[in-house]
C-alpha positions as a printed NumPy array, in Angstrom:
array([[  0.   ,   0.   ,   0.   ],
       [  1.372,   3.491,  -0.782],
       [  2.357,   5.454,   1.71 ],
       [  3.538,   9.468,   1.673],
       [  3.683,  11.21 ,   4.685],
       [  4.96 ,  14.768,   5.124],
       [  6.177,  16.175,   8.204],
       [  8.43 ,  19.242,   9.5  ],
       [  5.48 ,  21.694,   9.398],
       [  4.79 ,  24.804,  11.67 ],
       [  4.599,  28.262,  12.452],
       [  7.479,  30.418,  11.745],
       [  8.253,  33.996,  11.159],
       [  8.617,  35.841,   8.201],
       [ 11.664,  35.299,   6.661],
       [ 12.322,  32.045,   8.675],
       [ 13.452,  28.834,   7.336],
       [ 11.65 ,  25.291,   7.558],
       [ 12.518,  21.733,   6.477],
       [  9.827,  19.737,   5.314],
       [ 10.169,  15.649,   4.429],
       [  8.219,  12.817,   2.765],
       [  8.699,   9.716,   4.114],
       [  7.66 ,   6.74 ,   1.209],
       [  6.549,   3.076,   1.545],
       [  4.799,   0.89 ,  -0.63 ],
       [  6.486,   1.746,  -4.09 ],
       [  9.749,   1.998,  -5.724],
       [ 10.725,   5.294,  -4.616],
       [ 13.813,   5.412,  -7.705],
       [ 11.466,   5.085, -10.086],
       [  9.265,   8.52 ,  -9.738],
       [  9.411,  11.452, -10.276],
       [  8.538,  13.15 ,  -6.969],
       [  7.174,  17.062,  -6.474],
       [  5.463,  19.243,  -3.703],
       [  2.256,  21.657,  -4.238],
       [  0.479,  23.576,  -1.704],
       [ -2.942,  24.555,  -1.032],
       [ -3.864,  27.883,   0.558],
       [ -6.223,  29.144,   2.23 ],
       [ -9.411,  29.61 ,   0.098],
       [ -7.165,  28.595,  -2.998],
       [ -6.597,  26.091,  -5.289],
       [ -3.413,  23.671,  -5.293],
       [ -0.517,  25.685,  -6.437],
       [  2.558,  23.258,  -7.643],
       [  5.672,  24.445,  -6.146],
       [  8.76 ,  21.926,  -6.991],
       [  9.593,  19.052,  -8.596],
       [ 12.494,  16.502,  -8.933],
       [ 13.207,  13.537, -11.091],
       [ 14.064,  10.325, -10.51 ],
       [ 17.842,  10.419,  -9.812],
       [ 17.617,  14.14 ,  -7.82 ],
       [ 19.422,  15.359, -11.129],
       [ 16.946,  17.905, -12.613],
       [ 14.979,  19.938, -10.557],
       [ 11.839,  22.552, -11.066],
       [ 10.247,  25.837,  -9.302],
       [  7.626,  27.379,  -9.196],
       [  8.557,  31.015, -10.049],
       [  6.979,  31.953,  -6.738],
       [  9.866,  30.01 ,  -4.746],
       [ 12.496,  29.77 ,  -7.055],
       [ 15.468,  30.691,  -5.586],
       [ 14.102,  30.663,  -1.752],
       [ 13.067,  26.759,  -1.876],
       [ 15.564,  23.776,  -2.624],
       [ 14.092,  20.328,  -3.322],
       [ 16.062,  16.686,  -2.828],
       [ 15.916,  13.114,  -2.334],
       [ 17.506,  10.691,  -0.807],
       [ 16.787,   7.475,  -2.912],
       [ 18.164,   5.132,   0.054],
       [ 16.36 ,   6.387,   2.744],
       [ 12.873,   7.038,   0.423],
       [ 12.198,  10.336,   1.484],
       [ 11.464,  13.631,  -0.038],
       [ 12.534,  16.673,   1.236],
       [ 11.746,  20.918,   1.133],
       [ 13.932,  23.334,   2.509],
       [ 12.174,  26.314,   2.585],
       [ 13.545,  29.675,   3.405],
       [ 13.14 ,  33.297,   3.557],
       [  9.435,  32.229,   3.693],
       [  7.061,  34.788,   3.415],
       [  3.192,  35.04 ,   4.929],
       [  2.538,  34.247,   0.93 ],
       [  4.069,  31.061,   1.388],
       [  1.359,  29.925,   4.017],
       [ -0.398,  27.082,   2.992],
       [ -0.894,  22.923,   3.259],
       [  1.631,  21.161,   1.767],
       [  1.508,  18.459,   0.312],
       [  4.187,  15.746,  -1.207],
       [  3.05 ,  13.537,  -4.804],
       [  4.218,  11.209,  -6.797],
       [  4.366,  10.858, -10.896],
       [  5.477,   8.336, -12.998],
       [  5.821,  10.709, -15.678],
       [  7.204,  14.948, -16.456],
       [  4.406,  16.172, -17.886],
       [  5.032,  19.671, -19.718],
       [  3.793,  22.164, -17.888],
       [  3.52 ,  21.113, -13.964],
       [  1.579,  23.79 , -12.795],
       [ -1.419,  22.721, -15.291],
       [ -0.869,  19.106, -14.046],
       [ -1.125,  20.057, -10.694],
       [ -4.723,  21.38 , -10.824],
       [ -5.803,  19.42 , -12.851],
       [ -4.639,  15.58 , -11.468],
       [ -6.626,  13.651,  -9.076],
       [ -5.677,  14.373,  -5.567],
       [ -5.908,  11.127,  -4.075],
       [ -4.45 ,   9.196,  -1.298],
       [ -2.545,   6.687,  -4.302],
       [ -0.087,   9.36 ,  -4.969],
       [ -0.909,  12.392,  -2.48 ],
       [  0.148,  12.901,   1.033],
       [ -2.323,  13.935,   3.497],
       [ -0.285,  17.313,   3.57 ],
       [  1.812,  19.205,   6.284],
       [  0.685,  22.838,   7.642],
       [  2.837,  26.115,   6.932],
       [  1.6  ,  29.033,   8.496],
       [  4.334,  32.419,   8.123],
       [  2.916,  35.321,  10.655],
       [  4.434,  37.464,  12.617]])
């Protein structure tokens, strides 16, 4: 049975840093393509990183690039978010996923795929506030 489960939420000021993982079971880990999206408040899901299979290409969101780093560790099955300089923007659920494939735009995939417990985490909360 697949497993993802996120952890390393919380509260944190403005311009703070956080560290979120994804712990997988169930599924060959190596052979996905792994990414994190976010829900906030009142919003739709908002894809915010992606990384392939071997942790050699990664992808950002314009919204995080440069503040966010994605990475995997293929032995240990886990995902993983550093996030900082977060801003109160950045509040939101978040929420680790799987994908056996890159489709070409990610952001369209994200709202658009079925968000189901198969390849969805039951999502971490982020809340920025001073």
């Amino acid at each position: 049975q697949v497993h993802l489960v996120e952890s390393g939420g919380g509260f944190v000021q403005p311009g703070g840093s956080l560290r979120l993982s994804c712990a997988a079971s169930g599924f060959t880990f190596s052979s996905y393509w792994m990414y994190w999206a976010r829900q906030a408040p009142g919003e739709g899901l908002e894809w915010v990183s992606t990384i392939d299979r071997d942790g050699d290409t990664t992808l950002y969101a314009d919204s995080v690039k440069g503040r966010f780093t994605i990475s995997r560790d293929n032995a240990k099955n886990t995902l993983y978010l550093q996030m900082d300089a977060l801003e109160s923007e950045d509040t939101a659920v978040y929420y680790c996923a799987r994908s056996l494939f890159a489709p070409s735009d990610w952001g369209d995939y994200v709202r658009g795929v079925q968000h189901d417990s198969t390849n969805w985490g039951q999502g971490t909360q982020v809340t920025v506030s001073s």
